[in-house]
Every structure is written in structure tokens, then in C-alpha cells.
Amino acid sequence: MTNPFAPSSSKPGHGTIKLALLPPSTPILQTLSYQYPLKLISPPPLRASNSSNPILIHAVYLLTYGGGIVAGDTLDLTIHLARRTRLTLLTQGSTKIFKSTSRDIISRQRTTVDLESSAALCYLPDPVQPFARSAFEQTQVYNLRGGDGSLCVCDWVCEGRSARGEKWGCWRYTSKNEVWGVNEEGKRRLLLRDNLLLEEGGLPDDGFVGRMDGMGVFGTLILRGPHFKTLAEHFVSEFALLPRIGGRKWDAEEEKLSVEEERRVMRQEQETKDGLLWTSASLRGFVLVKFGAREVEGAKRWLREMLIREGTVEREFGERALLCLK
Amino acid sequence: MTIEDEIADLEQKLQTARNRLNPKPSNRPIGMANSSNTSALHTLLLLADSQLPLGSFAFSSGLESYLAHHRPSPLSASQLPSFYNFLRLSLSTLSSTALPYVLNAYRYPNTLEDLDNDFDASTPCTVARRASVAQGKALIGVWDRSYRQHHKGSLDHVESVKVLSSFHKSLRHGGIQGVEWQSNGHLAPLWGIVTLVLNVPLYESAYLFLFSHARTVLGAAVRSSVMGPYQAQAVLASSDLQNQINDLVQEKWDRKIEDAGQSVPVMDLWVGRHEKLYSRIFNS
């Protein structure tokens, strides 16, 4: 007997999000489809509270059944943002990578985002948490069609279940972020590639903990485009204002600090307490921020101080874009 | 003794006596007869020389910053164990980030432009970028001013030499399509193509790339008073270092460019924070 229904176009683990622009300026969520084990949930769109241009901002939660990725799962998410639309991608709690039965069974996640001109994406997920003896590869590809797409994307990973004594005990963890410029003729050029490789080999077999220098979490924050210009400048200027390493303060006299300066000093003291190191660099139209800390909590504290107090993310995308830092 | 043995023995003695009377040309030092052998050796010696004017002595590849982040307590304690760890991590990083570009530029020289762009896109901090570009530009300069005039034979690399020349031109005159489309001149891909046109075998090119890095980092360690020159030479001569370099070259032999990446994430932090050191003697 033939099947009377048209074959489903969705495949296991596949998801699609499409934001379109209804003229003159109403963004709508045109497509939201997903297949087990991926689940996408979209709360009602919000208007950014005090943005100069109060456009509707959509948000989508990326969820997986069981709150994590089971060995052998393959997730494939495709996102298309029409020009001038804005999307917030969110997770609910860290993405757990459950242990694999063998080194060869690798779970994978691939996210491809097409941004047309002036579209903006804010993707601040919780950190990925690869359990001991897990194997996971993820790739995030951002295609900028037209020059001025905006990105604020964080990718961070922690040592595993710290409470159970796990310290970078995964078998394999790789995470790659690529940003491509695509011109009118469809010619692609790589603008940025950030690839973290924790894989066997290269170093004597002491797991990965020997190369971490006591850090329990590492992250990369990628900033680009007009929406995040002031935020990017904030990171660059705060990095420039970090005290010199190995310098001494000869002048012991108490200076009078402004409120802003006092907060900065407090943040820097907290960085030291949390064993947090960070850098920022302006290159190829991006500001790339890298950070590492002893514990996830310390890294969160720092991101909160840097992102929430500065205000750009909340102004442009609303408070919920910062959910992962709560 | 059998009669056969006796004959063999006598023949041997006769041969030795004849040789003494009339030395044969085959007694020249091994290898001297073959001029292509010495030319390969000569090229390798040129490239392995620490006086090769790439300015590598100015860079510590993050060592200086690493030491500043790991002050020993008490201050007089030895930084040696900590240094060995750094050298190991530094070689691992270089092999996972840069070595694939060396190998690919050698194998596919006409993709030089793309390799240079992709390497630039994959270098996450200004300090590392500056170091790579400074040495890369110096290498193409050495090729242009010193090696090219002596580079006669090997018609096999005519195309690659053309690629190098036009790349050199675009470096000097800047790109035409705006900042993001400019040539940069990173060391790794240029090392690959320059060693190709100089007829250095691929394995040796890759080995030398990592070896030179180890030598430069050790040189920086000596100048940072981490160890003395004899100790540094002992590390350089050690079979541990040889084994690590061999293992790394073999592991990354077939690595694709798009799978190059950082294997030691904290390295990016040390290198990036070099700018924040109160006092510096190196540029990276």
C-alpha cells in the first residue's frame, strides 16, 4: 500500500529557523521546524525596551531531550535571517555531552546561519559540558551576505562535572566557529575561523588536563557589526586599561576614583580571585575576546560584569538574551 | 682453517696491499661525489641557520608572557620545569595551527593567496599575527634578494616561482579590494612554498619548521635567564625533542586546512596578554 502522505522533508536532528521581513518592517518567524532529538521553542517576540529603532526581536530556545547530547546524536540546525531582522538564540542550562561507549562514536552538532545585510544574531548559550569519556564535535558557520551583518556569539566549554571530580576527561571535544563573507556573485571568503581542538595525540597521553594550566573553562566571544559596535569598543578599551603584568604601583597615595573607575578596580580584583585571564583583539572587522577561568561561576561573573553593565546587549536584544548569565 | 678460508684471507691481504700502493678515487669522503647531495645539504644548512635574517630572535612565541604569568615562589626558584612544559605546549600549538599550512602550501603552491588569507582569519590575536607576518615578509624578502638569483635549475617549479613573485608584488603594493582582502605574508604558507622552490623535501621542510621554532624558543629562554646555553643545546640535541617533532609531523601530515586549530587554548591567552607586560624584551 502506498503512503497517502507526502514524505516528510525533515530528518532526525534537523531543525530550521527562518526569519522573514514583512514589508515595511515587521519581522516574522516564517519557519520553525525540528525533529527529535532537537527541539526548538519560540516565545512571543519582544520589542527591545529602549532601542532607538524598536523592531520586533524573535527568540528561539535550542533544547535537546534530556538536556544533553547522547552518544551518536547528530544535530543540524539551519537558520536564515532576512535583512534587518534580529534573532536571539538561547539555551536552558549547559549542554551536557553524555559519555560515549567508544572513542569512535562521536556526536555532532552543526549550526549554519545565513545573515542578510543588516541582520543581527545574538547567541549567548550556556557553556558546553562534556562529561568524562564523551566525544563531541561542533561547527558553527555564519555566512554574512552583504557586509554589515551583526554578530554577538559566545562559545564556551567547561571541564565536565566538576562536582564529580571530572577535569577535562572527555575523549574528544572540538568546536569550530567560522564567519564567511559572501558577495553578490556568491563568492565566499573566510573572514574568521576559531577552532578549538581537544583530540588525542600531539602531547603525551595525560588527558587534556595537562595543557589547561589549571583552567576549568575556556571561551571565545565573537563581536561584529553595527549593533555591537559599542560593546566591541568596550572590550577593547577595558583590555587596554588592565593593569600591566609585573608592574608595581610606586605611588601609594590613595587616588580619588570615579564610580566607573571603582567598579573597574573591583572587577579586576575579582578577575584575580577567579583566576580569570582574558584578551581582546581587533582584527579583520571583528573584536575577538578570549577568556579562561578556574570555574564556570567565575567566568559567568566576569561576563555579567562586562556584558550586563555595558548595556548594549540588553538595549538591542532585550534582557532575555543574557539568560545564560543569570 | 680450510683451504677456502686461507685463499680468502690471502686475497684480502693482497687487496689491502694494492690499495696502499695505489689509492682508488672511491676513497673520497662519502657524498662528495654527488653534487646534488651537497646542494640539498647546503640549502638545508642555509634555512636552519639561526642567522637566517627573519628576525626570529625578536620573538618568544608567548614564552615571555608565560613566565610572567608563572612567577616562581620564591623568586629564586628554578623556572626550568615550567619551561619544559611550555616548550612542549608551544610545539603542539604550532603543529596544530601552522604546520598544516606549511604542508598545504608545499603541496598546492598556487593556493598561496587563499592559504595566507585563511591563516590570517585563524590567527586570533594581534601579537601572534604581528610575529607571523614579520617573519613571513622577511622570508619572502630573503628569497627575493638572496636566493632567487642562484635558483637556476629545477624547471619543475617555474609556476611556483611565478606565484611567489606575484604574491610578493601584492604584498608590496597592497590589495585592491579593501582591508579584508589584502595579502598578509604569514610565515607558515610562505615557508611551505619557499622550501618547495628550493627543493627541500617536504618532510624535512616540516621538520625544520618545527625545529626552528624550538630553537627560537630555547634562544629566548637563554636570554630570559631560564637556562644556560649548554643546557639549551642539550635540550635541542635530546631525543625527546626529536621524537616529539617527528610525532607531530606524522600526526599532522594529512591534516586539512579547515581542521587546523588551537590544541592548547590557554596559549592564546598568554600570547594575547604579552601586550600587557610591564617590561618586555621580545615582540611576542
PDB file of N, CA and C in Angstrom, chain A residues 130-208:
ATOM      1  N   PRO A 130      31.202  18.776  28.478  1.00  0.00           N
ATOM      2  CA  PRO A 130      31.477  17.407  28.030  1.00  0.00           C
ATOM      3  C   PRO A 130      31.858  16.517  29.209  1.00  0.00           C
ATOM      4  N   PHE A 131      31.074  15.469  29.429  1.00  0.00           N
ATOM      5  CA  PHE A 131      31.348  14.547  30.520  1.00  0.00           C
ATOM      6  C   PHE A 131      32.614  13.751  30.209  1.00  0.00           C
ATOM      7  N   ALA A 132      33.159  13.118  31.260  1.00  0.00           N
ATOM      8  CA  ALA A 132      34.317  12.255  31.040  1.00  0.00           C
ATOM      9  C   ALA A 132      33.931  11.173  30.027  1.00  0.00           C
ATOM     10  N   ARG A 133      34.838  10.812  29.174  1.00  0.00           N
ATOM     11  CA  ARG A 133      34.661   9.795  28.133  1.00  0.00           C
ATOM     12  C   ARG A 133      33.507  10.122  27.176  1.00  0.00           C
ATOM     13  N   SER A 134      33.387  11.406  26.834  1.00  0.00           N
ATOM     14  CA  SER A 134      32.424  11.776  25.789  1.00  0.00           C
ATOM     15  C   SER A 134      33.222  12.183  24.561  1.00  0.00           C
ATOM     16  N   ALA A 135      32.545  12.185  23.425  1.00  0.00           N
ATOM     17  CA  ALA A 135      33.216  12.581  22.178  1.00  0.00           C
ATOM     18  C   ALA A 135      32.250  13.442  21.386  1.00  0.00           C
ATOM     19  N   PHE A 136      32.666  14.671  21.102  1.00  0.00           N
ATOM     20  CA  PHE A 136      31.736  15.639  20.513  1.00  0.00           C
ATOM     21  C   PHE A 136      32.471  16.591  19.587  1.00  0.00           C
ATOM     22  N   GLU A 137      31.828  16.870  18.452  1.00  0.00           N
ATOM     23  CA  GLU A 137      32.366  17.861  17.525  1.00  0.00           C
ATOM     24  C   GLU A 137      31.257  18.827  17.178  1.00  0.00           C
ATOM     25  N   GLN A 138      31.538  20.120  17.253  1.00  0.00           N
ATOM     26  CA  GLN A 138      30.509  21.055  16.781  1.00  0.00           C
ATOM     27  C   GLN A 138      31.115  22.108  15.862  1.00  0.00           C
ATOM     28  N   THR A 139      30.283  22.530  14.924  1.00  0.00           N
ATOM     29  CA  THR A 139      30.702  23.541  13.953  1.00  0.00           C
ATOM     30  C   THR A 139      29.609  24.587  13.846  1.00  0.00           C
ATOM     31  N   GLN A 140      30.010  25.841  13.934  1.00  0.00           N
ATOM     32  CA  GLN A 140      29.068  26.939  13.721  1.00  0.00           C
ATOM     33  C   GLN A 140      29.566  27.756  12.532  1.00  0.00           C
ATOM     34  N   VAL A 141      28.723  27.866  11.516  1.00  0.00           N
ATOM     35  CA  VAL A 141      29.116  28.627  10.329  1.00  0.00           C
ATOM     36  C   VAL A 141      28.180  29.825  10.174  1.00  0.00           C
ATOM     37  N   TYR A 142      28.754  31.007  10.087  1.00  0.00           N
ATOM     38  CA  TYR A 142      27.962  32.219   9.889  1.00  0.00           C
ATOM     39  C   TYR A 142      28.305  32.815   8.533  1.00  0.00           C
ATOM     40  N   ASN A 143      27.318  32.904   7.673  1.00  0.00           N
ATOM     41  CA  ASN A 143      27.532  33.470   6.339  1.00  0.00           C
ATOM     42  C   ASN A 143      26.976  34.883   6.297  1.00  0.00           C
ATOM     43  N   LEU A 144      27.860  35.848   6.088  1.00  0.00           N
ATOM     44  CA  LEU A 144      27.405  37.233   6.017  1.00  0.00           C
ATOM     45  C   LEU A 144      27.187  37.599   4.559  1.00  0.00           C
ATOM     46  N   ARG A 145      25.909  37.708   4.182  1.00  0.00           N
ATOM     47  CA  ARG A 145      25.581  38.114   2.809  1.00  0.00           C
ATOM     48  C   ARG A 145      25.302  39.606   2.849  1.00  0.00           C
ATOM     49  N   GLY A 146      26.097  40.374   2.165  1.00  0.00           N
ATOM     50  CA  GLY A 146      26.025  41.823   2.354  1.00  0.00           C
ATOM     51  C   GLY A 146      26.864  42.115   3.572  1.00  0.00           C
ATOM     52  N   GLY A 147      27.522  43.252   3.564  1.00  0.00           N
ATOM     53  CA  GLY A 147      28.623  43.444   4.506  1.00  0.00           C
ATOM     54  C   GLY A 147      28.299  43.647   5.961  1.00  0.00           C
ATOM     55  N   ASP A 148      27.115  44.163   6.296  1.00  0.00           N
ATOM     56  CA  ASP A 148      27.003  44.711   7.644  1.00  0.00           C
ATOM     57  C   ASP A 148      26.121  43.899   8.587  1.00  0.00           C
ATOM     58  N   GLY A 149      26.193  42.581   8.487  1.00  0.00           N
ATOM     59  CA  GLY A 149      25.519  41.743   9.471  1.00  0.00           C
ATOM     60  C   GLY A 149      26.184  41.914  10.827  1.00  0.00           C
ATOM     61  N   SER A 150      25.403  41.713  11.891  1.00  0.00           N
ATOM     62  CA  SER A 150      25.954  41.874  13.237  1.00  0.00           C
ATOM     63  C   SER A 150      25.939  40.537  13.971  1.00  0.00           C
ATOM     64  N   LEU A 151      27.017  40.270  14.699  1.00  0.00           N
ATOM     65  CA  LEU A 151      27.123  39.023  15.455  1.00  0.00           C
ATOM     66  C   LEU A 151      27.594  39.305  16.870  1.00  0.00           C
ATOM     67  N   CYS A 152      26.954  38.647  17.821  1.00  0.00           N
ATOM     68  CA  CYS A 152      27.484  38.576  19.178  1.00  0.00           C
ATOM     69  C   CYS A 152      27.315  37.121  19.579  1.00  0.00           C
ATOM     70  N   VAL A 153      28.397  36.374  19.483  1.00  0.00           N
ATOM     71  CA  VAL A 153      28.319  34.925  19.616  1.00  0.00           C
ATOM     72  C   VAL A 153      29.349  34.463  20.640  1.00  0.00           C
ATOM     73  N   CYS A 154      28.894  33.679  21.598  1.00  0.00           N
ATOM     74  CA  CYS A 154      29.828  33.155  22.588  1.00  0.00           C
ATOM     75  C   CYS A 154      29.896  31.629  22.442  1.00  0.00           C
ATOM     76  N   ASP A 155      31.081  31.087  22.583  1.00  0.00           N
ATOM     77  CA  ASP A 155      31.268  29.632  22.518  1.00  0.00           C
ATOM     78  C   ASP A 155      32.178  29.274  23.686  1.00  0.00           C
ATOM     79  N   TRP A 156      31.604  28.574  24.659  1.00  0.00           N
ATOM     80  CA  TRP A 156      32.453  28.230  25.803  1.00  0.00           C
ATOM     81  C   TRP A 156      32.253  26.804  26.247  1.00  0.00           C
ATOM     82  N   VAL A 157      33.287  26.269  26.856  1.00  0.00           N
ATOM     83  CA  VAL A 157      33.275  24.855  27.238  1.00  0.00           C
ATOM     84  C   VAL A 157      33.928  24.723  28.609  1.00  0.00           C
ATOM     85  N   CYS A 158      33.393  23.796  29.410  1.00  0.00           N
ATOM     86  CA  CYS A 158      33.972  23.611  30.743  1.00  0.00           C
ATOM     87  C   CYS A 158      34.533  22.202  30.899  1.00  0.00           C
ATOM     88  N   GLU A 159      35.170  21.967  32.029  1.00  0.00           N
ATOM     89  CA  GLU A 159      35.962  20.749  32.211  1.00  0.00           C
ATOM     90  C   GLU A 159      35.136  19.486  32.401  1.00  0.00           C
ATOM     91  N   GLY A 160      33.814  19.611  32.558  1.00  0.00           N
ATOM     92  CA  GLY A 160      32.966  18.435  32.795  1.00  0.00           C
ATOM     93  C   GLY A 160      32.193  18.602  34.085  1.00  0.00           C
ATOM     94  N   ARG A 161      31.907  17.497  34.752  1.00  0.00           N
ATOM     95  CA  ARG A 161      31.164  17.580  36.010  1.00  0.00           C
ATOM     96  C   ARG A 161      32.166  17.786  37.148  1.00  0.00           C
ATOM     97  N   SER A 162      32.472  19.042  37.408  1.00  0.00           N
ATOM     98  CA  SER A 162      33.485  19.361  38.421  1.00  0.00           C
ATOM     99  C   SER A 162      33.145  18.722  39.760  1.00  0.00           C
ATOM    100  N   ALA A 163      31.835  18.697  40.096  1.00  0.00           N
ATOM    101  CA  ALA A 163      31.417  18.161  41.397  1.00  0.00           C
ATOM    102  C   ALA A 163      31.791  16.682  41.525  1.00  0.00           C
ATOM    103  N   ARG A 164      31.917  16.004  40.399  1.00  0.00           N
ATOM    104  CA  ARG A 164      32.290  14.590  40.451  1.00  0.00           C
ATOM    105  C   ARG A 164      33.782  14.402  40.174  1.00  0.00           C
ATOM    106  N   GLY A 165      34.506  15.502  40.229  1.00  0.00           N
ATOM    107  CA  GLY A 165      35.957  15.410  40.068  1.00  0.00           C
ATOM    108  C   GLY A 165      36.410  15.298  38.619  1.00  0.00           C
ATOM    109  N   GLU A 166      35.483  15.514  37.680  1.00  0.00           N
ATOM    110  CA  GLU A 166      35.901  15.424  36.274  1.00  0.00           C
ATOM    111  C   GLU A 166      36.709  16.656  35.882  1.00  0.00           C
ATOM    112  N   LYS A 167      37.866  16.421  35.311  1.00  0.00           N
ATOM    113  CA  LYS A 167      38.695  17.529  34.836  1.00  0.00           C
ATOM    114  C   LYS A 167      39.150  17.221  33.420  1.00  0.00           C
ATOM    115  N   TRP A 168      38.464  17.770  32.467  1.00  0.00           N
ATOM    116  CA  TRP A 168      38.813  17.577  31.053  1.00  0.00           C
ATOM    117  C   TRP A 168      39.037  16.096  30.744  1.00  0.00           C
ATOM    118  N   GLY A 169      38.096  15.283  31.179  1.00  0.00           N
ATOM    119  CA  GLY A 169      38.239  13.839  30.979  1.00  0.00           C
ATOM    120  C   GLY A 169      37.545  13.338  29.716  1.00  0.00           C
ATOM    121  N   CYS A 170      37.130  14.276  28.848  1.00  0.00           N
ATOM    122  CA  CYS A 170      36.450  13.834  27.633  1.00  0.00           C
ATOM    123  C   CYS A 170      37.469  13.186  26.699  1.00  0.00           C
ATOM    124  N   TRP A 171      36.967  12.370  25.795  1.00  0.00           N
ATOM    125  CA  TRP A 171      37.841  11.727  24.822  1.00  0.00           C
ATOM    126  C   TRP A 171      38.179  12.678  23.681  1.00  0.00           C
ATOM    127  N   ARG A 172      37.175  13.440  23.325  1.00  0.00           N
ATOM    128  CA  ARG A 172      37.361  14.327  22.196  1.00  0.00           C
ATOM    129  C   ARG A 172      36.380  15.479  22.295  1.00  0.00           C
ATOM    130  N   TYR A 173      36.871  16.681  22.070  1.00  0.00           N
ATOM    131  CA  TYR A 173      35.977  17.829  22.000  1.00  0.00           C
ATOM    132  C   TYR A 173      36.559  18.811  20.996  1.00  0.00           C
ATOM    133  N   THR A 174      35.817  19.118  19.972  1.00  0.00           N
ATOM    134  CA  THR A 174      36.271  20.144  19.045  1.00  0.00           C
ATOM    135  C   THR A 174      35.117  21.107  18.781  1.00  0.00           C
ATOM    136  N   SER A 175      35.446  22.377  18.692  1.00  0.00           N
ATOM    137  CA  SER A 175      34.418  23.367  18.372  1.00  0.00           C
ATOM    138  C   SER A 175      34.991  24.396  17.412  1.00  0.00           C
ATOM    139  N   LYS A 176      34.306  24.527  16.291  1.00  0.00           N
ATOM    140  CA  LYS A 176      34.807  25.419  15.247  1.00  0.00           C
ATOM    141  C   LYS A 176      33.780  26.498  14.937  1.00  0.00           C
ATOM    142  N   ASN A 177      34.242  27.737  14.918  1.00  0.00           N
ATOM    143  CA  ASN A 177      33.382  28.853  14.520  1.00  0.00           C
ATOM    144  C   ASN A 177      33.976  29.488  13.274  1.00  0.00           C
ATOM    145  N   GLU A 178      33.156  29.595  12.251  1.00  0.00           N
ATOM    146  CA  GLU A 178      33.639  30.232  11.021  1.00  0.00           C
ATOM    147  C   GLU A 178      32.705  31.361  10.628  1.00  0.00           C
ATOM    148  N   VAL A 179      33.285  32.460  10.191  1.00  0.00           N
ATOM    149  CA  VAL A 179      32.471  33.531   9.618  1.00  0.00           C
ATOM    150  C   VAL A 179      32.957  33.744   8.192  1.00  0.00           C
ATOM    151  N   TRP A 180      32.011  33.685   7.259  1.00  0.00           N
ATOM    152  CA  TRP A 180      32.351  33.836   5.849  1.00  0.00           C
ATOM    153  C   TRP A 180      31.679  35.089   5.300  1.00  0.00           C
ATOM    154  N   GLY A 181      32.410  35.807   4.465  1.00  0.00           N
ATOM    155  CA  GLY A 181      31.799  36.897   3.715  1.00  0.00           C
ATOM    156  C   GLY A 181      31.369  36.346   2.365  1.00  0.00           C
ATOM    157  N   VAL A 182      30.134  36.614   1.992  1.00  0.00           N
ATOM    158  CA  VAL A 182      29.640  36.122   0.708  1.00  0.00           C
ATOM    159  C   VAL A 182      29.224  37.324  -0.122  1.00  0.00           C
ATOM    160  N   ASN A 183      29.812  37.505  -1.313  1.00  0.00           N
ATOM    161  CA  ASN A 183      29.435  38.675  -2.117  1.00  0.00           C
ATOM    162  C   ASN A 183      28.275  38.347  -3.068  1.00  0.00           C
ATOM    163  N   GLU A 184      27.874  39.328  -3.884  1.00  0.00           N
ATOM    164  CA  GLU A 184      26.660  39.166  -4.701  1.00  0.00           C
ATOM    165  C   GLU A 184      26.752  37.972  -5.644  1.00  0.00           C
ATOM    166  N   GLU A 185      27.970  37.711  -6.129  1.00  0.00           N
ATOM    167  CA  GLU A 185      28.109  36.588  -7.074  1.00  0.00           C
ATOM    168  C   GLU A 185      28.193  35.244  -6.361  1.00  0.00           C
ATOM    169  N   GLY A 186      28.104  35.288  -5.027  1.00  0.00           N
ATOM    170  CA  GLY A 186      28.157  34.038  -4.281  1.00  0.00           C
ATOM    171  C   GLY A 186      29.562  33.582  -3.951  1.00  0.00           C
ATOM    172  N   LYS A 187      30.556  34.448  -4.233  1.00  0.00           N
ATOM    173  CA  LYS A 187      31.932  34.081  -3.919  1.00  0.00           C
ATOM    174  C   LYS A 187      32.157  34.217  -2.406  1.00  0.00           C
ATOM    175  N   ARG A 188      32.738  33.148  -1.822  1.00  0.00           N
ATOM    176  CA  ARG A 188      32.916  33.129  -0.375  1.00  0.00           C
ATOM    177  C   ARG A 188      34.373  33.399  -0.006  1.00  0.00           C
ATOM    178  N   ARG A 189      34.556  34.137   1.069  1.00  0.00           N
ATOM    179  CA  ARG A 189      35.900  34.348   1.587  1.00  0.00           C
ATOM    180  C   ARG A 189      35.856  34.228   3.108  1.00  0.00           C
ATOM    181  N   LEU A 190      36.816  33.487   3.641  1.00  0.00           N
ATOM    182  CA  LEU A 190      36.847  33.264   5.081  1.00  0.00           C
ATOM    183  C   LEU A 190      37.282  34.535   5.802  1.00  0.00           C
ATOM    184  N   LEU A 191      36.449  34.993   6.727  1.00  0.00           N
ATOM    185  CA  LEU A 191      36.788  36.184   7.492  1.00  0.00           C
ATOM    186  C   LEU A 191      37.380  35.827   8.847  1.00  0.00           C
ATOM    187  N   LEU A 192      36.867  34.744   9.427  1.00  0.00           N
ATOM    188  CA  LEU A 192      37.341  34.363  10.753  1.00  0.00           C
ATOM    189  C   LEU A 192      37.154  32.866  10.958  1.00  0.00           C
ATOM    190  N   ARG A 193      38.165  32.239  11.513  1.00  0.00           N
ATOM    191  CA  ARG A 193      37.997  30.833  11.919  1.00  0.00           C
ATOM    192  C   ARG A 193      38.610  30.674  13.295  1.00  0.00           C
ATOM    193  N   ASP A 194      37.794  30.150  14.185  1.00  0.00           N
ATOM    194  CA  ASP A 194      38.250  29.932  15.550  1.00  0.00           C
ATOM    195  C   ASP A 194      37.972  28.463  15.838  1.00  0.00           C
ATOM    196  N   ASN A 195      39.038  27.689  16.011  1.00  0.00           N
ATOM    197  CA  ASN A 195      38.854  26.241  16.104  1.00  0.00           C
ATOM    198  C   ASN A 195      39.582  25.717  17.334  1.00  0.00           C
ATOM    199  N   LEU A 196      38.819  25.162  18.244  1.00  0.00           N
ATOM    200  CA  LEU A 196      39.426  24.551  19.431  1.00  0.00           C
ATOM    201  C   LEU A 196      39.474  23.038  19.227  1.00  0.00           C
ATOM    202  N   LEU A 197      40.655  22.460  19.423  1.00  0.00           N
ATOM    203  CA  LEU A 197      40.825  21.030  19.165  1.00  0.00           C
ATOM    204  C   LEU A 197      41.337  20.330  20.408  1.00  0.00           C
ATOM    205  N   LEU A 198      40.473  19.579  21.059  1.00  0.00           N
ATOM    206  CA  LEU A 198      40.961  18.685  22.102  1.00  0.00           C
ATOM    207  C   LEU A 198      40.819  17.283  21.533  1.00  0.00           C
ATOM    208  N   GLU A 199      41.923  16.784  21.028  1.00  0.00           N
ATOM    209  CA  GLU A 199      41.890  15.471  20.391  1.00  0.00           C
ATOM    210  C   GLU A 199      43.123  14.711  20.816  1.00  0.00           C
ATOM    211  N   GLU A 200      43.078  13.424  20.684  1.00  0.00           N
ATOM    212  CA  GLU A 200      44.212  12.589  21.051  1.00  0.00           C
ATOM    213  C   GLU A 200      45.434  12.977  20.243  1.00  0.00           C
ATOM    214  N   GLY A 201      46.589  12.740  20.830  1.00  0.00           N
ATOM    215  CA  GLY A 201      47.820  12.990  20.096  1.00  0.00           C
ATOM    216  C   GLY A 201      48.350  14.379  20.347  1.00  0.00           C
ATOM    217  N   GLY A 202      49.519  14.662  19.779  1.00  0.00           N
ATOM    218  CA  GLY A 202      50.124  15.972  19.929  1.00  0.00           C
ATOM    219  C   GLY A 202      50.909  16.082  21.224  1.00  0.00           C
ATOM    220  N   LEU A 203      50.371  15.536  22.278  1.00  0.00           N
ATOM    221  CA  LEU A 203      51.019  15.620  23.570  1.00  0.00           C
ATOM    222  C   LEU A 203      50.945  14.243  24.216  1.00  0.00           C
ATOM    223  N   PRO A 204      51.855  13.972  25.144  1.00  0.00           N
ATOM    224  CA  PRO A 204      51.815  12.679  25.824  1.00  0.00           C
ATOM    225  C   PRO A 204      50.430  12.427  26.427  1.00  0.00           C
ATOM    226  N   ASP A 205      50.101  11.196  26.580  1.00  0.00           N
ATOM    227  CA  ASP A 205      48.729  10.841  26.918  1.00  0.00           C
ATOM    228  C   ASP A 205      48.425  11.099  28.389  1.00  0.00           C
ATOM    229  N   ASP A 206      48.222  12.364  28.744  1.00  0.00           N
ATOM    230  CA  ASP A 206      47.859  12.660  30.129  1.00  0.00           C
ATOM    231  C   ASP A 206      46.465  13.255  30.177  1.00  0.00           C
ATOM    232  N   GLY A 207      45.613  12.860  29.238  1.00  0.00           N
ATOM    233  CA  GLY A 207      44.310  13.505  29.135  1.00  0.00           C
ATOM    234  C   GLY A 207      44.551  14.920  28.674  1.00  0.00           C
ATOM    235  N   PHE A 208      43.565  15.787  28.874  1.00  0.00           N
ATOM    236  CA  PHE A 208      43.744  17.159  28.416  1.00  0.00           C
ATOM    237  C   PHE A 208      44.114  18.093  29.555  1.00  0.00           C
TER     238      PHE A 208
END
